[in-house]
Coordinates of C-alpha atoms and ligand atoms in Angstrom, one line a residue:
M1 CA 3.4 -20.0 81.1
E2 CA 5.0 -20.9 84.4
A3 CA 5.2 -18.1 87.0
L4 CA 8.6 -16.3 87.3
R5 CA 10.5 -17.9 90.2
L6 CA 12.4 -15.4 92.3
V7 CA 14.6 -16.2 95.3
V8 CA 16.0 -13.8 97.8
I9 CA 18.8 -15.0 100.1
G10 CA 19.0 -13.2 103.4
G11 CA 16.0 -12.3 105.6
G12 CA 17.4 -8.9 106.9
A13 CA 16.3 -5.4 106.0
A14 CA 17.4 -5.6 102.4
G15 CA 16.1 -9.1 101.8
F16 CA 12.7 -8.3 103.2
F17 CA 12.4 -5.0 101.4
G18 CA 13.6 -6.6 98.1
A19 CA 11.3 -9.6 98.4
I20 CA 8.3 -7.3 99.1
A21 CA 9.2 -5.0 96.2
A22 CA 9.4 -8.0 93.9
A23 CA 6.2 -9.6 95.0
K24 CA 4.3 -6.3 94.8
S25 CA 5.6 -5.3 91.4
N26 CA 4.8 -8.7 89.9
P27 CA 2.0 -10.4 91.9
R28 CA 2.2 -13.4 89.5
A29 CA 5.8 -14.1 90.4
R30 CA 6.6 -16.7 93.1
V31 CA 9.0 -15.0 95.6
I32 CA 10.9 -17.2 98.1
L33 CA 12.9 -15.6 100.9
L34 CA 15.6 -17.8 102.5
E35 CA 16.9 -16.9 105.9
A36 CA 19.7 -18.9 107.6
S37 CA 18.6 -18.3 111.2
N38 CA 15.3 -18.9 112.9
Q39 CA 14.9 -15.2 113.6
P40 CA 14.6 -13.0 110.5
L41 CA 15.3 -9.3 110.8
A42 CA 17.5 -9.8 113.8
K43 CA 19.6 -6.7 113.2
V44 CA 16.5 -4.5 112.6
R45 CA 15.3 -5.7 116.0
I46 CA 18.5 -4.6 117.9
S47 CA 19.1 -1.5 115.7
G48 CA 19.3 2.0 117.0
G49 CA 19.5 0.8 120.6
G50 CA 16.1 -1.0 120.1
R51 CA 14.5 2.0 118.5
C52 CA 15.5 1.4 114.9
N53 CA 16.9 4.5 113.2
V54 CA 15.1 3.8 110.0
T55 CA 16.4 6.6 107.9
H56 CA 17.7 10.2 108.0
A57 CA 15.7 13.4 107.2
C58 CA 18.0 14.3 104.4
F59 CA 16.0 14.6 101.1
D60 CA 18.6 15.9 98.7
P61 CA 20.4 13.0 97.1
K62 CA 23.5 15.2 96.5
I63 CA 23.8 16.0 100.3
L64 CA 22.6 12.5 101.3
I65 CA 25.5 10.8 99.5
Q66 CA 28.0 12.8 101.5
N67 CA 27.2 10.5 104.4
Y68 CA 28.6 7.4 102.7
P69 CA 32.4 7.0 103.0
R70 CA 32.0 4.1 100.5
G71 CA 29.4 4.0 97.8
G72 CA 28.2 7.6 97.8
K73 CA 29.0 8.2 94.1
A74 CA 27.2 5.0 93.0
L75 CA 24.2 5.7 95.2
L76 CA 23.5 9.2 93.7
G77 CA 21.4 7.9 90.8
A78 CA 19.8 5.2 93.1
F79 CA 18.7 7.9 95.5
T80 CA 17.0 9.8 92.8
R81 CA 14.8 6.7 92.3
F82 CA 14.2 5.8 96.0
Q83 CA 15.3 8.1 98.8
P84 CA 14.4 8.8 102.5
Q85 CA 11.2 10.6 101.4
D86 CA 10.2 7.3 99.7
T87 CA 11.1 5.3 102.8
V88 CA 8.9 7.6 105.0
A89 CA 6.0 7.3 102.5
W90 CA 6.5 3.6 102.2
F91 CA 6.2 3.0 105.9
A92 CA 3.4 5.5 106.2
A93 CA 1.4 3.6 103.6
Q94 CA 1.7 0.6 105.9
G95 CA 0.5 2.6 108.8
V96 CA 3.9 3.2 110.4
Q97 CA 4.7 6.8 111.1
L98 CA 8.3 8.0 111.5
K99 CA 9.4 11.1 113.5
T100 CA 12.5 13.2 113.2
E101 CA 14.9 13.9 116.0
A102 CA 16.8 17.2 116.3
D103 CA 19.9 15.7 114.7
G104 CA 17.9 14.4 111.7
R105 CA 17.6 10.8 112.7
M106 CA 14.2 9.2 112.0
F107 CA 12.6 6.6 114.2
P108 CA 9.2 5.0 114.4
T109 CA 6.9 7.2 116.6
T110 CA 6.6 4.1 118.9
D111 CA 10.4 4.3 119.6
S112 CA 10.4 0.5 119.1
S113 CA 12.1 -1.5 116.5
E114 CA 9.4 -4.1 116.9
T115 CA 7.1 -1.8 114.9
I116 CA 9.4 -2.0 111.9
V117 CA 10.0 -5.8 112.3
N118 CA 6.3 -6.5 112.6
C119 CA 5.5 -4.2 109.6
L120 CA 8.0 -5.9 107.3
L121 CA 6.8 -9.4 108.4
K122 CA 3.2 -8.4 107.9
V123 CA 3.7 -6.8 104.5
A124 CA 5.8 -9.7 103.3
K125 CA 3.0 -12.1 104.3
T126 CA 0.3 -10.1 102.7
A127 CA 2.4 -9.9 99.5
Q128 CA 2.7 -13.7 99.6
V129 CA 6.4 -13.8 100.0
E130 CA 7.3 -17.4 101.0
L131 CA 9.5 -16.9 104.0
R132 CA 11.7 -19.9 104.9
T133 CA 13.7 -19.7 108.1
Q134 CA 16.6 -22.1 109.0
A135 CA 17.3 -22.2 105.3
A136 CA 21.0 -21.5 105.1
V137 CA 22.4 -21.3 101.6
V138 CA 25.8 -22.8 101.2
A139 CA 26.3 -22.5 97.4
V140 CA 24.8 -21.1 94.2
K141 CA 25.3 -22.5 90.7
Q142 CA 24.5 -20.5 87.6
L143 CA 22.7 -22.6 85.1
K144 CA 23.5 -22.1 81.5
E145 CA 21.5 -23.2 78.6
Q146 CA 23.4 -24.0 75.4
K147 CA 21.9 -21.8 72.7
S148 CA 24.4 -22.8 70.0
A149 CA 27.8 -24.4 70.0
S150 CA 29.4 -21.2 71.0
E151 CA 26.8 -19.3 73.0
N152 CA 25.5 -20.0 76.5
A153 CA 22.4 -18.1 77.8
N154 CA 21.7 -17.7 81.5
S155 CA 18.8 -19.9 82.5
G156 CA 18.6 -19.4 86.2
F157 CA 20.3 -20.6 89.3
E158 CA 20.5 -23.7 91.4
I159 CA 20.6 -22.9 95.1
L160 CA 22.1 -25.5 97.5
L161 CA 20.9 -25.4 101.1
K162 CA 22.8 -26.7 104.1
S163 CA 20.1 -29.3 104.4
T164 CA 21.3 -30.5 101.0
E165 CA 17.9 -29.4 99.5
K166 CA 18.2 -27.8 96.0
I167 CA 16.1 -24.9 94.9
L168 CA 15.8 -23.6 91.3
C169 CA 15.0 -20.1 90.4
D170 CA 15.0 -17.7 87.4
R171 CA 16.4 -14.7 89.2
L172 CA 18.3 -14.3 92.4
L173 CA 18.8 -11.5 94.9
L174 CA 21.8 -11.8 97.2
A175 CA 21.1 -9.9 100.4
T176 CA 23.2 -11.7 103.0
G177 CA 24.7 -8.6 104.7
S178 CA 28.2 -9.1 105.9
N179 CA 28.0 -12.8 106.1
P180 CA 31.1 -14.6 104.8
T181 CA 29.1 -17.2 102.9
G182 CA 27.4 -14.4 101.0
Y183 CA 30.7 -13.0 100.0
K184 CA 31.9 -16.5 99.0
I185 CA 28.9 -17.0 96.8
A186 CA 29.3 -13.6 95.1
Q187 CA 33.0 -14.4 94.6
H188 CA 32.3 -17.8 93.2
L189 CA 30.0 -16.2 90.6
G190 CA 32.9 -14.1 89.5
H191 CA 32.7 -10.9 91.6
T192 CA 35.4 -9.1 93.4
I193 CA 35.0 -8.6 97.1
E194 CA 36.6 -5.5 98.6
Q195 CA 38.1 -6.6 101.9
P196 CA 35.5 -6.4 104.6
V197 CA 36.6 -4.4 107.7
P198 CA 34.6 -2.9 110.6
S199 CA 33.2 0.6 110.5
L200 CA 31.5 2.7 113.2
F201 CA 33.5 2.1 116.3
T202 CA 34.8 4.1 119.3
F203 CA 38.4 4.9 120.0
N204 CA 40.4 3.4 122.8
V205 CA 42.7 5.8 124.6
S206 CA 44.8 4.5 127.5
D207 CA 44.7 7.6 129.7
E208 CA 43.2 6.9 133.1
K209 CA 42.7 10.5 133.9
L210 CA 40.7 11.0 130.7
T211 CA 38.6 7.8 131.1
Q212 CA 37.8 8.9 134.7
L213 CA 35.8 11.6 133.1
A214 CA 33.5 9.0 131.5
G215 CA 30.0 10.5 130.8
I216 CA 31.2 14.0 130.0
S217 CA 30.2 15.1 126.5
V218 CA 31.1 18.3 124.7
N219 CA 28.8 19.5 122.0
N220 CA 31.0 21.0 119.4
V221 CA 34.6 19.8 119.0
K222 CA 36.8 19.6 116.0
L223 CA 38.7 16.4 115.5
N224 CA 41.6 15.6 113.2
L225 CA 42.7 12.1 112.8
L226 CA 46.2 11.2 111.8
V227 CA 46.7 7.6 110.6
G228 CA 50.2 6.8 109.3
K229 CA 50.8 8.6 106.1
H230 CA 47.1 9.0 105.2
P231 CA 45.7 12.5 104.6
L232 CA 44.4 14.1 107.8
L233 CA 40.7 13.4 108.4
E234 CA 38.5 16.0 110.0
Q235 CA 35.1 16.0 111.7
T236 CA 33.2 18.4 113.8
G237 CA 30.5 17.5 116.3
S238 CA 29.8 16.0 119.7
L239 CA 32.4 14.1 121.6
L240 CA 31.7 11.7 124.5
I241 CA 34.3 10.5 127.0
T242 CA 33.8 6.8 127.9
H243 CA 35.4 4.3 130.2
W244 CA 37.7 3.2 127.4
G245 CA 38.3 6.4 125.6
L246 CA 36.3 8.5 123.2
S247 CA 32.9 8.1 121.4
G248 CA 30.1 10.3 120.1
P249 CA 29.0 11.3 116.6
A250 CA 32.2 13.0 115.7
V251 CA 34.4 10.0 116.6
L252 CA 32.0 7.5 114.9
K253 CA 32.1 9.6 111.7
L254 CA 35.9 9.6 111.8
S255 CA 35.9 5.8 112.4
A256 CA 33.8 5.4 109.3
W257 CA 35.9 7.7 107.0
G258 CA 39.1 6.2 108.4
A259 CA 37.9 2.6 108.6
R260 CA 40.3 1.2 106.1
A261 CA 43.4 3.3 107.2
L262 CA 42.7 2.5 110.8
H263 CA 42.4 -1.2 110.1
A264 CA 45.7 -1.2 108.2
S265 CA 47.4 0.6 111.1
N266 CA 46.0 -1.9 113.6
Y267 CA 43.9 0.9 115.1
Q268 CA 47.0 3.0 116.2
A269 CA 46.5 6.6 115.4
T270 CA 46.8 10.2 116.7
L271 CA 43.7 12.2 117.4
I272 CA 44.0 16.0 117.6
I273 CA 41.2 17.6 119.6
N274 CA 40.2 21.3 119.3
W275 CA 37.8 21.5 122.3
L276 CA 36.8 25.1 121.3
P277 CA 36.6 25.4 117.5
Q278 CA 34.2 28.3 117.8
L279 CA 37.1 30.4 119.1
S280 CA 40.1 31.4 116.9
L281 CA 43.5 30.9 118.5
E282 CA 43.8 34.6 119.2
E283 CA 40.3 34.8 120.8
L284 CA 41.2 31.8 123.0
R285 CA 44.5 33.4 124.0
Q286 CA 42.7 36.7 124.8
K287 CA 40.1 34.9 127.0
L288 CA 42.9 33.3 129.0
I289 CA 44.8 36.6 129.3
A290 CA 41.6 38.2 130.6
C291 CA 41.4 35.6 133.3
R292 CA 45.1 36.3 134.2
N293 CA 44.4 40.0 134.4
D294 CA 41.0 39.9 136.1
S295 CA 40.8 36.8 138.3
T296 CA 44.3 37.0 139.7
K297 CA 43.5 35.4 143.0
R298 CA 41.4 32.5 141.7
L299 CA 42.8 29.0 141.3
I300 CA 43.3 28.2 137.6
V301 CA 41.8 24.7 138.0
S302 CA 38.6 26.0 139.7
H303 CA 38.0 29.1 137.7
R304 CA 37.4 28.2 134.1
G305 CA 38.6 30.6 131.5
V306 CA 36.4 29.0 128.8
D307 CA 33.1 27.2 128.4
L308 CA 33.9 23.6 129.1
P309 CA 32.7 21.2 131.8
Q310 CA 34.6 21.9 135.1
R311 CA 36.1 18.4 135.4
L312 CA 37.3 18.4 131.8
W313 CA 38.8 21.9 132.3
K314 CA 40.7 20.6 135.4
Y315 CA 42.0 17.7 133.3
I316 CA 43.2 19.9 130.5
V317 CA 44.9 22.3 132.9
S318 CA 46.8 19.3 134.3
R319 CA 47.7 18.1 130.8
A320 CA 49.1 21.6 130.1
G321 CA 51.5 21.0 133.1
I322 CA 50.0 23.6 135.3
S323 CA 50.0 22.9 139.0
A324 CA 46.6 22.6 140.7
E325 CA 47.8 25.1 143.3
N326 CA 48.6 27.9 140.7
R327 CA 46.5 31.0 140.7
W328 CA 45.7 32.9 137.5
S329 CA 48.2 35.6 138.4
Q330 CA 50.9 32.8 138.4
L331 CA 50.2 31.7 134.8
S332 CA 53.5 32.2 132.9
N333 CA 53.5 32.9 129.2
K334 CA 54.9 29.4 128.7
N335 CA 52.0 27.9 130.6
L336 CA 49.6 30.1 128.7
N337 CA 50.9 28.7 125.4
Q338 CA 50.7 25.2 126.7
L339 CA 47.1 25.8 127.8
V340 CA 46.2 27.2 124.3
Q341 CA 47.9 24.2 122.7
E342 CA 46.0 21.7 124.9
L343 CA 42.7 23.4 124.3
S344 CA 43.0 23.8 120.6
Q345 CA 45.3 21.0 119.5
G346 CA 45.4 18.4 122.3
K347 CA 47.0 15.2 121.1
Y348 CA 45.6 11.8 122.1
F349 CA 47.0 8.5 121.2
I350 CA 44.4 5.9 119.9
N351 CA 45.6 2.4 120.6
G352 CA 42.6 0.3 119.7
K353 CA 38.9 0.2 118.7
G354 CA 35.9 -0.2 120.9
V355 CA 32.3 -1.2 120.2
F356 CA 29.5 1.2 119.5
K357 CA 26.6 -0.8 120.6
E358 CA 23.9 1.2 118.9
E359 CA 25.1 0.6 115.4
F360 CA 28.0 -1.0 113.5
V361 CA 28.5 -1.9 110.0
T362 CA 31.0 -3.6 107.6
C363 CA 32.9 -1.6 105.1
G364 CA 33.8 -3.6 102.0
G365 CA 31.9 -6.2 100.0
V366 CA 30.9 -6.6 96.3
N367 CA 32.8 -4.3 94.1
L368 CA 30.4 -1.6 92.9
K369 CA 31.8 -1.4 89.4
Q370 CA 30.4 -4.9 88.8
V371 CA 26.8 -3.8 89.6
N372 CA 24.4 -1.8 87.5
F373 CA 22.9 0.8 89.9
Q374 CA 19.8 1.3 87.7
T375 CA 18.6 -2.2 88.6
M376 CA 21.2 -3.6 91.1
E377 CA 21.8 -6.4 88.6
S378 CA 25.3 -7.9 88.3
K379 CA 27.1 -6.8 85.2
L380 CA 28.8 -10.2 85.2
V381 CA 25.9 -12.6 85.9
P382 CA 22.6 -11.7 84.3
G383 CA 19.7 -12.4 86.6
L384 CA 21.8 -12.0 89.8
Y385 CA 21.0 -8.9 91.9
F386 CA 22.6 -7.4 95.1
A387 CA 21.2 -5.3 97.9
G388 CA 22.2 -4.1 101.3
E389 CA 25.4 -4.5 103.2
I390 CA 26.8 -7.2 101.0
L391 CA 27.7 -4.3 98.6
D392 CA 30.8 -2.2 99.2
I393 CA 28.6 0.6 100.6
D394 CA 28.5 1.9 104.2
G395 CA 27.3 5.0 105.8
V396 CA 28.0 7.0 108.9
T397 CA 25.7 6.6 111.9
G398 CA 22.3 8.2 111.7
G399 CA 20.0 5.9 109.6
F400 CA 22.1 6.0 106.4
N401 CA 22.9 2.3 106.5
F402 CA 19.3 1.2 106.5
Q403 CA 18.5 3.8 103.8
S404 CA 21.0 2.3 101.5
A405 CA 19.5 -1.2 102.2
W406 CA 16.0 0.1 101.5
T407 CA 17.1 1.9 98.3
T408 CA 19.2 -0.9 96.8
A409 CA 16.6 -3.6 97.8
Y410 CA 13.7 -1.6 96.3
L411 CA 15.5 -1.2 93.0
A412 CA 16.7 -4.8 92.9
G413 CA 13.3 -6.2 93.9
T414 CA 11.4 -4.1 91.3
A415 CA 13.9 -4.9 88.5
M416 CA 14.1 -8.6 89.1
A417 CA 10.3 -9.1 89.0
K418 CA 10.0 -7.6 85.6
Ligands
FAD501 C1 23.7 -3.3 116.7 C2 23.4 -2.7 115.3 C3 22.6 -1.6 115.3 C4 22.3 -1.0 114.1 N1 21.5 0.1 114.0 C5 21.2 0.7 112.9 C6 20.3 1.8 112.8 O1 19.7 2.2 113.8 N2 20.2 2.5 111.6 C7 20.9 2.1 110.5 O2 20.7 2.7 109.5 N3 21.7 1.0 110.5 C8 21.9 0.3 111.7 N4 22.7 -0.8 111.7 C9 23.2 -1.2 110.4 C10 22.1 -2.1 109.7 O3 21.6 -3.0 110.7 C11 22.7 -2.8 108.5 O4 23.3 -1.9 107.6 C12 21.5 -3.5 107.8 O5 21.0 -4.4 108.7 C13 22.0 -4.2 106.6 O6 20.9 -5.0 106.1 P1 21.1 -6.3 105.2 O7 19.8 -6.8 105.0 O8 22.0 -6.0 104.1 O9 22.0 -7.3 106.2 P2 21.5 -8.0 107.5 O10 20.6 -7.2 108.3 O11 22.8 -8.4 108.1 O12 20.7 -9.3 107.0 C14 21.3 -10.3 106.3 C15 20.5 -11.6 106.6 O13 21.0 -12.6 105.8 C16 21.0 -13.8 106.5 N5 22.0 -14.7 105.8 C17 23.3 -14.5 105.8 N6 23.9 -15.5 105.1 C18 22.9 -16.3 104.7 C19 22.9 -17.5 104.0 N7 24.1 -18.1 103.5 N8 21.7 -18.1 103.7 C20 20.6 -17.6 104.2 N9 20.6 -16.4 104.9 C21 21.7 -15.8 105.2 C22 21.4 -13.4 107.9 O14 21.0 -14.3 108.8 C23 20.6 -12.1 108.0 O15 19.4 -12.3 108.5 C24 22.9 -1.4 112.9 C25 23.8 -2.5 112.9 C26 24.0 -3.2 114.2 C27 24.9 -4.4 114.2

């Protein structure tokens, strides 16, 4: 009997992991991995600022899925079959150790994405995956064998390369990331593509006095994002002031959860910042009143009433309309209220999106209802599988995007090789 012929389109994280899983689970199968560019695993190489945030130290699938604005529900079952613990074990078995940082992100101990790239290249080679670079696929045709006058059975696929070469295969894994040709192929084969829009970005705020504070970060802020008539989104975490506006984990998470709404509003929104969420409004007020009573002669701008970086405090005092010359004894009740307001519910107008260089991802892709998450096989086209970013799945920053790629690719590769 002829060997099973499996083709994987896309030499990224998902394509490699899927091809390796297929080759390992059926060593008799022929596995061909087609990559459009001449550099496979390009995104892995630049990921995590060159360190590759491989996964996240979150080992409970129910908690893990809370990090996926899209796809969490569908991933629950998939994570019970292959989750971050399996990723750690998989890389360890190849001699690559991962370490966990304080915030849960996991990186190779070498702090170099090259370690992950080299590992995947090596394992693919050992497993006899046939890697073909500069092999851009332009179209896929489903082949049907006529069983009877009324019944057609799937009998594989014909893959057309840009070079006009045609490749035949029994089963096919589409792992083309957010590439438009991949979406086009999936759509041509009958799948619905949820509109692809960017996720994981920073917020532009046109406020020169704020952006002059670039580099200041505050560990624990509470953010509320108001986009048109959409329900308010909330995140707590670190905030970083940049030359263009605001970044940091809390902002990036909001950008992911609000990706669709923000896209629809052309990235115009209101951000409400509570700079001191650990204090209740009353506690905050009492702290400021204590300054007014005890530090009467000190300048408000130079004597901070609360635990915030000095330059940020000065900026907030000015936003509250308080003169730089005013001393604490001169703080009127009106000014006190304005200061409480600015510290606990400061309003900032977002007028665009910026780039988060360490990680970005596309929200949208193949509709998840059309995919069987036990195997990642299409429910519409037998023998066709999906993995990675081509699916309508995306996570917040922290290694969750690679984890969904490893998981979906592992399940797809294993299933397609059977
Ligand atoms: C700068 C940056 C940093 C990131 N850092 C992290 C991180 O540290 N941690 C994390 O979890 N996530 C990170 N991400 C997200 C992560 O890279 C993606 O979620 C992940 O790469 C998706 O893998 P994939 O294999 O599905 O797609 P991709 O990595 O995009 O791979 C798709 C591959 O398919 C090929 N291809 C496309 N179309 C065709 C075609 N028609 N024919 C043949 N080949 C084709 C492409 O050339 C590409 O090589 C980062 C993303 C970026 C942009």
